[in-house]
XYZ file of C-alpha atoms in Angstrom:
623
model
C 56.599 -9.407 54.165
C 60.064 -11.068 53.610
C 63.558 -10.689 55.712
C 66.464 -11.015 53.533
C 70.131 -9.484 52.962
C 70.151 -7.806 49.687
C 67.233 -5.441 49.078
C 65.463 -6.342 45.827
C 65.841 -4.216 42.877
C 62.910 -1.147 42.370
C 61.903 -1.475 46.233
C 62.289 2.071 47.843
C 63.141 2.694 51.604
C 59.646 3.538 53.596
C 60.054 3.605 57.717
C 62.056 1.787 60.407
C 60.398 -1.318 61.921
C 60.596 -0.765 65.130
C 58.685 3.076 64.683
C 55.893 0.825 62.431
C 56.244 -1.767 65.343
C 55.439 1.385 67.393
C 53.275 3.684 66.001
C 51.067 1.092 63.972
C 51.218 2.882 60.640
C 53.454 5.268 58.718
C 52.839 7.144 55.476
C 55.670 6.694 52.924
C 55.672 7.597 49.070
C 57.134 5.292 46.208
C 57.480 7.035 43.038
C 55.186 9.388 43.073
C 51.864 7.117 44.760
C 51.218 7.186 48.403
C 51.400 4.754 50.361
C 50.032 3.451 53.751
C 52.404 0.820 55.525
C 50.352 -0.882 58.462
C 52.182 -3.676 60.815
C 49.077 -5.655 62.508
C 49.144 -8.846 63.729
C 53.144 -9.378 63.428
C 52.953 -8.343 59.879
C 54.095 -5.383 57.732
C 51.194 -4.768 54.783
C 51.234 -1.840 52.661
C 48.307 -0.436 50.554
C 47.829 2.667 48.051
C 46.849 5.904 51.182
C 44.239 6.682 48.683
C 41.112 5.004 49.512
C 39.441 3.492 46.337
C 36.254 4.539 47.114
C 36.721 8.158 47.301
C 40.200 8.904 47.482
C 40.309 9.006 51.669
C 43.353 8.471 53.589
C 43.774 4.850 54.685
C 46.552 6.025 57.214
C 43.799 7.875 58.766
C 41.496 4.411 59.016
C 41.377 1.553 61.701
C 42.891 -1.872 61.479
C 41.062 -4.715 63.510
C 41.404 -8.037 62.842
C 42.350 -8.139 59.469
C 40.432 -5.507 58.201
C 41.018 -1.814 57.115
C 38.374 0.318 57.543
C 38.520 3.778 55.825
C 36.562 6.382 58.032
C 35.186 8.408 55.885
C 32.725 6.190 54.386
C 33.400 3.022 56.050
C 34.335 1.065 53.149
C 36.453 -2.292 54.422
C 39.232 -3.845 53.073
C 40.819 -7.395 53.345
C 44.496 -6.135 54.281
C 46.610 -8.502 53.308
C 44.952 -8.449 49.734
C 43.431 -5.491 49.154
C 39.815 -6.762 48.492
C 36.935 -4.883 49.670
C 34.004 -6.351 51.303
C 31.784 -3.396 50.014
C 31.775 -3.357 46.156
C 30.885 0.162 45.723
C 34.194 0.465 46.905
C 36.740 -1.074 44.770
C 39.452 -3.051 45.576
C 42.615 -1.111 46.925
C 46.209 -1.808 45.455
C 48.448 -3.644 48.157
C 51.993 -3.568 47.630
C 54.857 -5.763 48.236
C 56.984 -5.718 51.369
C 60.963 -6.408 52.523
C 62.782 -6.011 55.656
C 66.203 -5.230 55.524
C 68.369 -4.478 58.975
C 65.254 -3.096 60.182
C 64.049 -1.439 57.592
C 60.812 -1.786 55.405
C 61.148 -1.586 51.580
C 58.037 -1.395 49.598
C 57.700 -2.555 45.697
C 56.683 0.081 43.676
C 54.699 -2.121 41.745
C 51.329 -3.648 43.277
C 50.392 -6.989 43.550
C 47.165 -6.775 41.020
C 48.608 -4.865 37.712
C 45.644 -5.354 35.497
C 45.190 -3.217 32.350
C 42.963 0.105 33.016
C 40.656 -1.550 30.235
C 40.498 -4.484 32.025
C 39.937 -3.279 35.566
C 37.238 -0.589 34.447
C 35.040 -3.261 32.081
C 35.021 -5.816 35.026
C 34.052 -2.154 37.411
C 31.792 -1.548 34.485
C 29.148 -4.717 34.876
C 29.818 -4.005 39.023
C 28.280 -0.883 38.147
C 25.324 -2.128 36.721
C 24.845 -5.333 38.212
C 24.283 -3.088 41.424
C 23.296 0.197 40.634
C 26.216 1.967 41.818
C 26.296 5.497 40.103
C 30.315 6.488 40.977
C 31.518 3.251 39.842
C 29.553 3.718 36.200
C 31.027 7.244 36.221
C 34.196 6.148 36.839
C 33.736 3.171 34.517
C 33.072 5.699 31.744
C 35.651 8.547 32.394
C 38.417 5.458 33.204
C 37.357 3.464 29.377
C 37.082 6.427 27.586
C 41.032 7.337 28.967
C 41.579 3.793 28.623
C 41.124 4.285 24.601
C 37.828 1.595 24.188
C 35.697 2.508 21.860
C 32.134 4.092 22.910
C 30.226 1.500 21.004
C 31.647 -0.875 22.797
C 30.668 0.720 26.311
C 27.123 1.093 24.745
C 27.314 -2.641 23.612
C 27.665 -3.789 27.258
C 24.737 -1.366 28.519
C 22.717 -2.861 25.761
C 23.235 -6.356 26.517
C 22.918 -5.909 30.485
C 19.343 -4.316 29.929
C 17.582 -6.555 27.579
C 18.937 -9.617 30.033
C 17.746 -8.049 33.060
C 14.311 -6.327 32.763
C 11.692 -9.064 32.255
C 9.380 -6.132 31.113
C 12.073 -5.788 28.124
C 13.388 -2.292 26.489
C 12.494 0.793 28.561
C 13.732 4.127 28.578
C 17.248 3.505 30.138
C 18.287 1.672 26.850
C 16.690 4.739 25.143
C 18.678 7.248 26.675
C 21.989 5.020 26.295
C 21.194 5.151 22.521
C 20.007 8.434 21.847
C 23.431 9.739 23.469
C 25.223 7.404 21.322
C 23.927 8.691 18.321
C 25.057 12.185 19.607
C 28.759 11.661 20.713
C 30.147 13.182 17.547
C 28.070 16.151 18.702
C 29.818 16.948 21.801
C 33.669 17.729 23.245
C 35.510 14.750 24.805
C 34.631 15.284 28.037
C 30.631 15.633 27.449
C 31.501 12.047 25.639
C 32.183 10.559 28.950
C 29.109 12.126 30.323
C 26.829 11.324 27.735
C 27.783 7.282 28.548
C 27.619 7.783 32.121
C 23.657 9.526 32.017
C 22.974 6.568 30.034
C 24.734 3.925 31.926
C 23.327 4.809 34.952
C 19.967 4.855 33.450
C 19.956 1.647 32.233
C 21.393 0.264 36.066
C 18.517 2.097 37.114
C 15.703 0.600 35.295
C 16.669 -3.135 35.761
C 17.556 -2.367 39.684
C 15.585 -5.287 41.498
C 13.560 -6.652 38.546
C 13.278 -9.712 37.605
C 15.637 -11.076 34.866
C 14.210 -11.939 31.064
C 14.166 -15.357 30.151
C 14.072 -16.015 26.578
C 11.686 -18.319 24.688
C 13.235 -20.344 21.977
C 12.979 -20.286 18.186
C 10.768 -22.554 16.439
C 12.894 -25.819 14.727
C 11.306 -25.120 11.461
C 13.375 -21.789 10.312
C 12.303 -22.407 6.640
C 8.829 -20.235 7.194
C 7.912 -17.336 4.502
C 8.362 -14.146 5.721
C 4.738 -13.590 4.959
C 3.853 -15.493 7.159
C 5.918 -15.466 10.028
C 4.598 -11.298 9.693
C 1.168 -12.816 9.901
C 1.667 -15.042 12.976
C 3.762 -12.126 14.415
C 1.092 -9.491 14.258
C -1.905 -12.229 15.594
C -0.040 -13.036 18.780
C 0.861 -8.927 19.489
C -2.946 -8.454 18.562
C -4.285 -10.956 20.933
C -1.375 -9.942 23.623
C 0.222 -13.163 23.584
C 4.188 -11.769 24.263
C 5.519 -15.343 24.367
C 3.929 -16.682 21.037
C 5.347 -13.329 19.757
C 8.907 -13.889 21.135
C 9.054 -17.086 19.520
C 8.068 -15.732 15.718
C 10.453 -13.155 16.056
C 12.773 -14.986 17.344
C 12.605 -17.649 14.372
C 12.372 -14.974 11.901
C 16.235 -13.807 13.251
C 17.190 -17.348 13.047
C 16.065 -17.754 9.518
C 18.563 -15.410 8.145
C 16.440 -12.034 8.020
C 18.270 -8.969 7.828
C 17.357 -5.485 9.279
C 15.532 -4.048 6.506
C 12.942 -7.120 6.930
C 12.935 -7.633 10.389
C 12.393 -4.174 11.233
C 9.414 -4.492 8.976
C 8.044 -7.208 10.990
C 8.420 -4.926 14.129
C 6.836 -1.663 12.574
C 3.873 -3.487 10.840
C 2.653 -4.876 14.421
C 3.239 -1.607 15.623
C 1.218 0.675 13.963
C -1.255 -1.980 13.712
C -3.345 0.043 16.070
C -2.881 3.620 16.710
C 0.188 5.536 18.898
C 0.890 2.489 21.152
C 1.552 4.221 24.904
C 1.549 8.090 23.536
C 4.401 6.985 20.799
C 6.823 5.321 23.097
C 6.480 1.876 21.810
C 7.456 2.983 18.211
C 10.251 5.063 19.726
C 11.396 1.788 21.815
C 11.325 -0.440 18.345
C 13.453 2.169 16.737
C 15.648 2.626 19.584
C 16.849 -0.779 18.943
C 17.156 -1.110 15.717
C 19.767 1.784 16.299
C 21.249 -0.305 18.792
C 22.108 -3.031 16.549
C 23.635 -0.436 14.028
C 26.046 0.488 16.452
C 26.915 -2.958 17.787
C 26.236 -5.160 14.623
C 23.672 -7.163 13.204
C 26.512 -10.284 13.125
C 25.492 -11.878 15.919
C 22.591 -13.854 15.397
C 22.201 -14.128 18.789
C 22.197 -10.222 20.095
C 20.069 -9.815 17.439
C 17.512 -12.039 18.551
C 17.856 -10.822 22.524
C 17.528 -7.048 21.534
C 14.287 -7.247 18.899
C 12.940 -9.520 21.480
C 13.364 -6.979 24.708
C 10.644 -5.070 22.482
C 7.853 -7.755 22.335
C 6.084 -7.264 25.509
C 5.731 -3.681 25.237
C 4.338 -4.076 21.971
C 2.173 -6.856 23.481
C 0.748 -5.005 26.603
C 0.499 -1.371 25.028
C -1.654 1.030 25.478
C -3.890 1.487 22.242
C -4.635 5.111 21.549
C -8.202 4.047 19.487
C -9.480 2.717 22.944
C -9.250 6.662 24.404
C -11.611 9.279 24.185
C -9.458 11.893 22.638
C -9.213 9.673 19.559
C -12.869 9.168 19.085
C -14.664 12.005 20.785
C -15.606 14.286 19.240
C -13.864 13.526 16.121
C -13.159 9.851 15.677
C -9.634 9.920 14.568
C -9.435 6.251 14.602
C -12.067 5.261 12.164
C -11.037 8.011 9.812
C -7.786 6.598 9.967
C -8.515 3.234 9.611
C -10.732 4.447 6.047
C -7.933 6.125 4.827
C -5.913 3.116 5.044
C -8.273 0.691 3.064
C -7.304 2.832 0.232
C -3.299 2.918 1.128
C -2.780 0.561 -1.345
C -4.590 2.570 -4.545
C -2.992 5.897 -3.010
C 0.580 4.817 -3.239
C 0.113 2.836 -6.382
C -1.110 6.560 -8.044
C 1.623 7.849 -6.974
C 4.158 4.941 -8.548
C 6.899 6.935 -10.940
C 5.879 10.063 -9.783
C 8.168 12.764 -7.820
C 6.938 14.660 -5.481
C 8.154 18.431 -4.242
C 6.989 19.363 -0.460
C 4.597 22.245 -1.480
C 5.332 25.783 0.498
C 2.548 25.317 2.650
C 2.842 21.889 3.553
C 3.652 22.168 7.667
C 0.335 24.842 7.259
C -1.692 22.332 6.098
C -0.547 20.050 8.696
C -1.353 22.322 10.898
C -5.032 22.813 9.721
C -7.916 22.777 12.120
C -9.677 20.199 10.019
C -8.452 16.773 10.897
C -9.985 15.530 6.967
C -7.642 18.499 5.869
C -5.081 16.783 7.432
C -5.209 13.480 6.212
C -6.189 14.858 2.557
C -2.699 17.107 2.508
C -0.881 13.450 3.034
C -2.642 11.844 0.489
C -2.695 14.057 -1.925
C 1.136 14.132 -1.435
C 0.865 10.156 -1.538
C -0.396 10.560 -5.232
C 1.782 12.990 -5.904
C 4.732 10.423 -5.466
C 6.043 11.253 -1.745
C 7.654 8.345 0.052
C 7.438 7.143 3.145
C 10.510 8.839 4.241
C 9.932 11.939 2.860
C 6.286 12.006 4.241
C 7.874 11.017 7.587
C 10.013 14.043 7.507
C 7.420 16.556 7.126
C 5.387 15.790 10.209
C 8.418 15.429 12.260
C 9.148 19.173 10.877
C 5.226 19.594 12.175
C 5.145 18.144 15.103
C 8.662 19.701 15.848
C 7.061 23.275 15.173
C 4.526 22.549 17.727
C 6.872 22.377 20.612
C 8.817 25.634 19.191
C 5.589 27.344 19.683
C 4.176 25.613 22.859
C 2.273 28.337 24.807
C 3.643 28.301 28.353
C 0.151 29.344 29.477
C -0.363 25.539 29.212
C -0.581 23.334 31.893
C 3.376 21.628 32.515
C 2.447 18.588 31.550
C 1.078 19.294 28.661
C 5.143 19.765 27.626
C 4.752 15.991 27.243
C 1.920 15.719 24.914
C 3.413 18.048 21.621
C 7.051 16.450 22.965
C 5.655 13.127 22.892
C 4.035 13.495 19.376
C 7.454 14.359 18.104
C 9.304 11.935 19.344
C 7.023 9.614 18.021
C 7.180 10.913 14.237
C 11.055 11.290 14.512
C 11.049 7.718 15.181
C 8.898 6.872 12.089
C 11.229 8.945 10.001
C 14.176 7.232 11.401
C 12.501 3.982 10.730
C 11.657 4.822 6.910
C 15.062 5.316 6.714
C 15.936 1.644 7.030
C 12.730 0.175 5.464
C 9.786 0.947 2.966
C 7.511 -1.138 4.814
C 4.167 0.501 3.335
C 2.568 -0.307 6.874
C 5.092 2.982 7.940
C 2.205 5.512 6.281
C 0.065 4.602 9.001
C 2.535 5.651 11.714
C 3.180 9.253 9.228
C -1.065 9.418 10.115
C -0.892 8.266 13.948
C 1.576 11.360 13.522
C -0.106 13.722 11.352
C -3.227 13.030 13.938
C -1.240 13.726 16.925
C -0.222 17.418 15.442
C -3.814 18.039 14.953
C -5.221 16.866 18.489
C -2.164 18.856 20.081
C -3.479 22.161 17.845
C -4.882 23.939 21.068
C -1.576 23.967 22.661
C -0.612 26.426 20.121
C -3.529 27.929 20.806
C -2.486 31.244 21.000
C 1.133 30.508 19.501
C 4.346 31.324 21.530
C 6.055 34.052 19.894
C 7.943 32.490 17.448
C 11.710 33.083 17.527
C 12.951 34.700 13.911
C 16.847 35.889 15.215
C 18.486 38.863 14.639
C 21.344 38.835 12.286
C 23.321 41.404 14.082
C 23.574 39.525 16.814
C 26.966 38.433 19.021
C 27.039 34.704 18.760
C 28.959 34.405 22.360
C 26.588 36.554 24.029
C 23.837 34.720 22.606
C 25.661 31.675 23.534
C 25.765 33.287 27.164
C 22.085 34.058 27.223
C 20.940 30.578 26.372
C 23.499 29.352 29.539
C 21.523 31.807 31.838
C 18.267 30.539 30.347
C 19.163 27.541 31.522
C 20.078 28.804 34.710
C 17.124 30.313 36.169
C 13.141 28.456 36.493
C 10.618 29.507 33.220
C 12.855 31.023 30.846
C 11.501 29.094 28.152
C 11.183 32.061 25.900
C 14.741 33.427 26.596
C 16.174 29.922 26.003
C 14.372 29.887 22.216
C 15.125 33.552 20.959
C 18.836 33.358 21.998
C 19.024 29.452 19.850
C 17.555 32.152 17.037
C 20.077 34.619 17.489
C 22.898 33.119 17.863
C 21.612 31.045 14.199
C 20.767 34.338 12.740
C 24.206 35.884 13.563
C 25.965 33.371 11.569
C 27.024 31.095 14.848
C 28.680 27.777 14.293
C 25.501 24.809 14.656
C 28.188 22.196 15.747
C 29.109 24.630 18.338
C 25.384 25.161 19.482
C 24.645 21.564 19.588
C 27.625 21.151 22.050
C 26.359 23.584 24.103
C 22.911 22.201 24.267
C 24.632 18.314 24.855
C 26.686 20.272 27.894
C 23.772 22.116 29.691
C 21.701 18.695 28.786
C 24.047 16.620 30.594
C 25.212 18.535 33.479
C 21.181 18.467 34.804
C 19.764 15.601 36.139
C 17.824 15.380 32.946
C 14.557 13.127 32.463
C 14.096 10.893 29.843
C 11.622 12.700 27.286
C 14.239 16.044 27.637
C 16.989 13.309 26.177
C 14.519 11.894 23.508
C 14.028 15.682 22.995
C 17.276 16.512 22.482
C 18.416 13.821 20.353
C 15.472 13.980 17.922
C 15.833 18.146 17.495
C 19.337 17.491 16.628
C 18.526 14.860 14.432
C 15.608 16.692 12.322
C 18.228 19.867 12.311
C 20.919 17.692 10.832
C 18.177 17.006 8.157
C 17.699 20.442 7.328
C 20.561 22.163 7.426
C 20.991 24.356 4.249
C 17.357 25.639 3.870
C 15.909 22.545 1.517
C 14.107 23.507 -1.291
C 14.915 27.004 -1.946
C 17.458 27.975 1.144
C 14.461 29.518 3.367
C 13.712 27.114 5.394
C 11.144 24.720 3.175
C 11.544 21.347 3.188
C 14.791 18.863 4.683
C 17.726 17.921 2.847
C 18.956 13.677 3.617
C 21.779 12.485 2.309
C 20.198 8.850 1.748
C 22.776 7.276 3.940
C 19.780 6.829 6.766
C 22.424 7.683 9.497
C 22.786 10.591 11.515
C 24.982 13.303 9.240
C 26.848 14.464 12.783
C 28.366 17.893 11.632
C 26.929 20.546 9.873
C 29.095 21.072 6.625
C 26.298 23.797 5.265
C 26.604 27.416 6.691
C 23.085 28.235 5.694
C 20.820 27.405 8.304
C 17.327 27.636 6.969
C 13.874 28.618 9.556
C 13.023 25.262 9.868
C 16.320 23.643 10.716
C 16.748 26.866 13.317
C 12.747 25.660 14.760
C 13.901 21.925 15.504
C 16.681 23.689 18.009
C 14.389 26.181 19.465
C 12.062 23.516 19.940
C 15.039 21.506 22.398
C 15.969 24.708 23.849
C 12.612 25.688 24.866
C 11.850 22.171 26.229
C 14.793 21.658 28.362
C 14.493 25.514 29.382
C 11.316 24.215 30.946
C 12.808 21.430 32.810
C 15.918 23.284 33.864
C 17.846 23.754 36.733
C 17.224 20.481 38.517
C 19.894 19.438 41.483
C 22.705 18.255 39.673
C 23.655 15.480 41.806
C 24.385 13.244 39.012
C 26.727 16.213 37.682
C 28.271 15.968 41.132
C 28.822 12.539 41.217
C 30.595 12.605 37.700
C 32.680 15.332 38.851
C 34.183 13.405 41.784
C 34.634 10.522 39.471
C 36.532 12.379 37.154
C 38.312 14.412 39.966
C 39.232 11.122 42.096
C 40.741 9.684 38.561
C 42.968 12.506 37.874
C 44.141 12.236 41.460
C 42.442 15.026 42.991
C 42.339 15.267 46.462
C 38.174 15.196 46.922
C 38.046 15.147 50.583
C 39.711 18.447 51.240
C 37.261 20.102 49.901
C 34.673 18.486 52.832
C 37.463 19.562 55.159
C 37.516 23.316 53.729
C 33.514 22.941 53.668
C 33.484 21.657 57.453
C 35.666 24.886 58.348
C 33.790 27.298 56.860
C 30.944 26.232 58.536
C 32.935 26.439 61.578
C 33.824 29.908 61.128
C 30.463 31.153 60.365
C-alpha cells in the first residue's frame, strides 16, 4: 500500500478507506477480474476473489494474523504475497495498492505475471511430486491452451517416473504412452484428457516409493555388442538387476542406437517364456516408444528410461515355472525344441516371400498346440519375417477377445486381453528391430492363443454388421452400451454396424478415446484400447484381397493415425470389436476422475464451480 498525490497510471478506483477501515473487506472489479481488497493489520492488500484452489470467494474467507483462509476448503494464503501454505492450492494473484484522498486504487496488473507455460510446467511437477489429481488436470488443460507441445508434457511424465519408482517402469508410464501414441486419434479436448489419465497415473504409481538410484556405466565403453548382449542376458538370468543396469547402461554410453539396444532388451526378454503374463515385454516396448517421442539425443534419458526396465525384467515372473505351461501339454519344452532349429528355419526361408495363407488365424487357432507351432514354421520357411509373423498372432490373439464368451469367469477378460497385448507389443517391437530372438516372443504368443482356446469355447457371436445400417444411431448404441453394466455384446455389434454402414473409422476411434477417457478406466482397458487401434490402423483396406485377410504396414514402424482407406476389411472391423467389447465389460465405473477434469477445465475458463454446490445444497433443502 502507498499514499501519494497523483494516482498512478492503469490503477482503477475500488472502495473508500474508511468503509475498508470499517467493514474489513470490499469486493471491487478491475478490468474484468475480481477482486478482494482486505485492510488487516493497518494495511490495505488486495488478492484475485477467486480462490485458486477451486474458484471460492476469498471475500467470503477469514483473515487472522496474516493469513487468508478460504472457507470452502480451507486452503491458506500468505496475504501480503499471495503464497499458499497448502500446495494443492496454488498460489493466489495479489495486486498492487494506492491511496489517494481516501481512496484505494488497485493495479490491474498482479504482482507475479509469469507466462501460463511457465506457471502450469512449475504446477505440472507440483502435481506429480505430490499426487495432486486437480493440479495435473489443470496442468494439462492450462499447457495444452498454453500452446506446448504434448510430447513435451509426456517428456516430463516420463522423466518423473523412471526417477521416482525404485521398482522402475510400471503401468503409469504405460498408460502415459499408449495415450500419446493416440492423440491424433481424438478431438482437442479428449487431447487434454488423454495427458491428464496418464499424468495422474504416473503420480500415482511413484506416490510414497522410494526414489531410483542409478548405477553407473562401466569406464571401458569400447565392449562388442556381442558381448555386452551376453553379460546382459547372464545377470537378468541369474536376477542380478544391478549387474544388469550397469551393461545396459554402458551399452547406451557406447554409442548404440535403438535398433541395437532394443535388441539387447528383447533378447533377455523372451529368454524365458511370457515374463509376468506379457507385461514385461509390453513395459520394454512401452519405452522404446517413449524415447521416439522424446528423442534418442540425450544420452542420458536414454540410459534412465531403458534402465527403469531392468528390474522387472530381473524379478519376473517366468511363465515355464507354471503349471499351465507344462501340464498337460508342456508348452515350454516344445518351445524351447522349436527354437534349437530357429536358426535352420529362417535360413530356409532366406530370399523367399511369403503370402499369409487364407486360413492362417484358423490354424492359429487349432486345438493342437504342434499345429500351432508347425503353421509358424512352415510360414518361417516360406520367407515370413518377424514382423509379418508378429502381425498375424496379434490379428489371433485380437480375435480371441472379439469372441470372448461372457459365460467366462470376469477375470478371465484379462487372460485373452493380456495375450494380446503381449503380441501387439512384439509386433511393435519387430517394427524397430529384426532381432531373430523376436520369433520366440511370435511363439510365447502363438502359445498364449492356444492355452486361451477354451475361452472361446463356445464362441461369442461374432459381430458381421449390417450394411444398411445408420452410422449415428449405431454411434448412439455403442454410447448406451457403454452406459449400462454387461452389454458387452451390444457394445461389439453396434462397432460392426456402424463399420458395415460405411461410418467414418477416425470418427469411431474418437468415440471409443471419449467413452475410454471419461471412465475411470484401468490400465489393461488403456493397453486395450491403444493396441486395437493400433492393429486396426494395420489393416485398414482389407490386406490381401479387400476381405479382411491379412494387414497392410506402411514400413514406416509408426502408428499410421488416420484412416485414408474407406474399405474396412473383417479383420480390421474384429480389432475394434475386440476394444469395444472389453471396455463394454469394464464400463460405467464412477467417473470421479471425469469429474475432477471437468472442474479443472470449468475453473480455467472461469466458471463459477461453487454455485453449483450452492444450487445442489438447495435442492436438497427443498426436498
Amino acid at each position: 500500500m502507498a499514499v501519494d498525490d497523483a494516482v498512478p497510471e492503469g490503477y482503477s478506483e475500488a472502495v473508500d478507506l474508511e468503509e475498508l477501515r470499517e467493514d474489513g473487506r470490499a469486493l471491487t472489479a478491475v478490468d474484468g477480474t475480481p477482486i478482494a481488497v482486505f485492510y488487516h493489520e493497518g494495511e490495505v492488500r488486495a488478492v484475485n476473489n477467486r480462490c485458486p484452489h477451486m474458484g471460492f470467494p476469498l471475500t467470503e474467507g477469514s483473515v487472522e494474523e496474516g493469513v487468508l483462509t478460504c472457507h470452502w476448503h480451507h486452503a491458506r494464503f500468505e496475504l501480503s504475497c499471495g503464497d499458499t501454505f497448502d500446495p494443492w492450492a496454488d498460489d493466489v494473484d495479489t495486486y498492487p495498492t494506492e491511496i489517494r484522498d481516501g481512496v484505494v486504487y488497485v493495479s490491474p496488473e498482479p504482482r507475479r505475471d509469469d507466462p501460463p507455460a511457465v506457471h502450469w510446467r512449475e504446477r505440472l511437477d507440483d502435481g506429480l511430486e505430490q499426487n495432486l489429481r486437480l493440479v495435473l488436470a489443470k496442468s494439462a488443460v492450462a499447457l495444452s491452451d498454453a500452446g506446448v507441445d504434448p510430447d513435451e508434457v509426456v517428456e516430463r511424465g516420463v522423466r518423473f517416473g523412471v526417477d521416482n519408482r525404485a521398482d522402475g517402469w510400471s503401468s503409469g508410464l504405460t498408460i502415459l504412452i499408449a495415450m500419446a501414441n493416440r492423440l491424433s486419434d481424438l478431438d482437442e479436448q479428449d487431447r487434454k484428457r488423454a495427458l491428464y489419465q496418464g499424468l495422474t497415473e504416473v503420480a500415482g504409481d511413484c506416490d510414497g516409493e522410494p526414489p531410483k538410484f542409478d548405477q553407473e556405466a562401466f569406464a571401458a565403453t569400447d565392449v562388442p555388442f556381442e558381448r555386452l548382449l551376453a553379460w546382459f542376458r547372464e545377470n537378468v538370468e541369474v536376477r542380478d538387476a544391478d549387474g544388469a543396469e550397469r551393461v545396459l547402461r554402458t551399452a547406451v554410453a557406447a554409442g548404440y542406437g535403438p535398433e541395437r539396444l532394443t535388441e539387447l532388451l528383447v533378447t533377455a526378454a523372451t529368454d524365458h517364456r511370457y515374463l509376468d503374463t506379457g507385461h514385461v515385454f509390453d513395459f520394454v516396448n512401452k519405452a522404446t516408444e517413449a524415447l521416439d517421442l522424446i528423442g534418442w539425443d540425450d544420452e542420458a534419458v536414454v540410459a534412465d528410461v531403458l534402465a527403469s526396465l531392468v528390474r522387472g525384467l530381473a524379478t519376473a515372473d517366468r511363465a515355464e515355472e507354471t503349471s499351465s505351461w507344462r501340464q498337460p501339454v508342456d508348452l515350454a519344452a516344445m518351445c524351447e525344441e522349436r527354437f534349437d532349429r530357429l536358426d535352420e528355419v529362417v535360413a530356409d526361408g532366406e530370399g523367399e516371400t511369403w503370402t499369409e495363407p487364407d486360413d492362417f488365424t484358423q490354424r492359429l487357432h487349432a486345438s493342437d498346440p504342434e499345429a500351432v507351432f508347425d503353421a509358424l514354421e512352415e510360414a518361417i520357411r516360406a520367407g515370413a519375417t518377424v514382423e509379418e509373423l508378429a502381425s498375424a498372432v496379434s490379428f489371433a490373439a485380437a480375435k480371441r477377445v472379439a469372441l470372448f464368451a461372457t459365460s467366462n469367469e470376469f477375470a478371465d477378460w484379462n487372460t485373452v486381453h493380456h495375450t494380446f497385448t503381449f503380441a501387439n507389443a512384439v509386433h511393435r517391437a519387430a517394427e524397430r528391430t529384426d532381432a531373430r530372438a523376436l520369433y520366440r516372443g511370435v511363439f510365447d504368443a502363438a502359445a498364449n492363443v492356444y492355452l486361451d482356446r477354451f475361452l472361446n469355447t463356445p464362441p461369442a457371436p461374432e459381430p458381421t454388421g449390417d450394411p444398411d445400417a445408420d452410422p449415428d444411431a449405431a454411434l448412439a448404441d455403442l454410447r448406451t452400451a457403454f452406459e449400462q453394466q454387461g452389454r458387452v455384446q451390444a457394445a461389439g455389434d453396434a462397432v460392426a454396424d456402424y463399420l458395415a454402414a460405411d461410418g467414418d473409422p477416425d470418427r469411431l476411434k474418437a468415440e471409443l478415446g471419449n467413452a475410454l477417457l471419461v471412465e475411470d478406466t484401468n490400465f489393461h482397458t488403456f493397453q486395450a484400447y491403444e493396441a486395437a487401434c493400433r492393429q486396426f490402423d494395420r489393416r485398414v483396406g482389407g490386406g490381401r484381397d479387400g476381405a479382411g485377410n491379412g494387414g497392410v504396414n506402411d514400413g514406416d514402424g509408426g502408428d499410421d493415425g488416420d484412416v485414408d482407406d474407406d474399405s474396412v476389411g473383417d479383420d480390421a472391423r474384429d480389432c475394434l470389436v475386440a476394444a469395444a467389447r472389453y471396455m463394454a465389460a469394464h464400463y460405467p465405473t464412477r467417473r470421479s476422475r471425469e469429474q475432477t477434469f471437468s472442474i479443472a477445465a470449468r475453473l480455467l475458463q472461469g466458471e463459477a464451480v461453487h454455485d453449483d454446490a450452492a444450487a445442489d445444497a438447495d435442492a436438497v433443502a427443498d426436498d
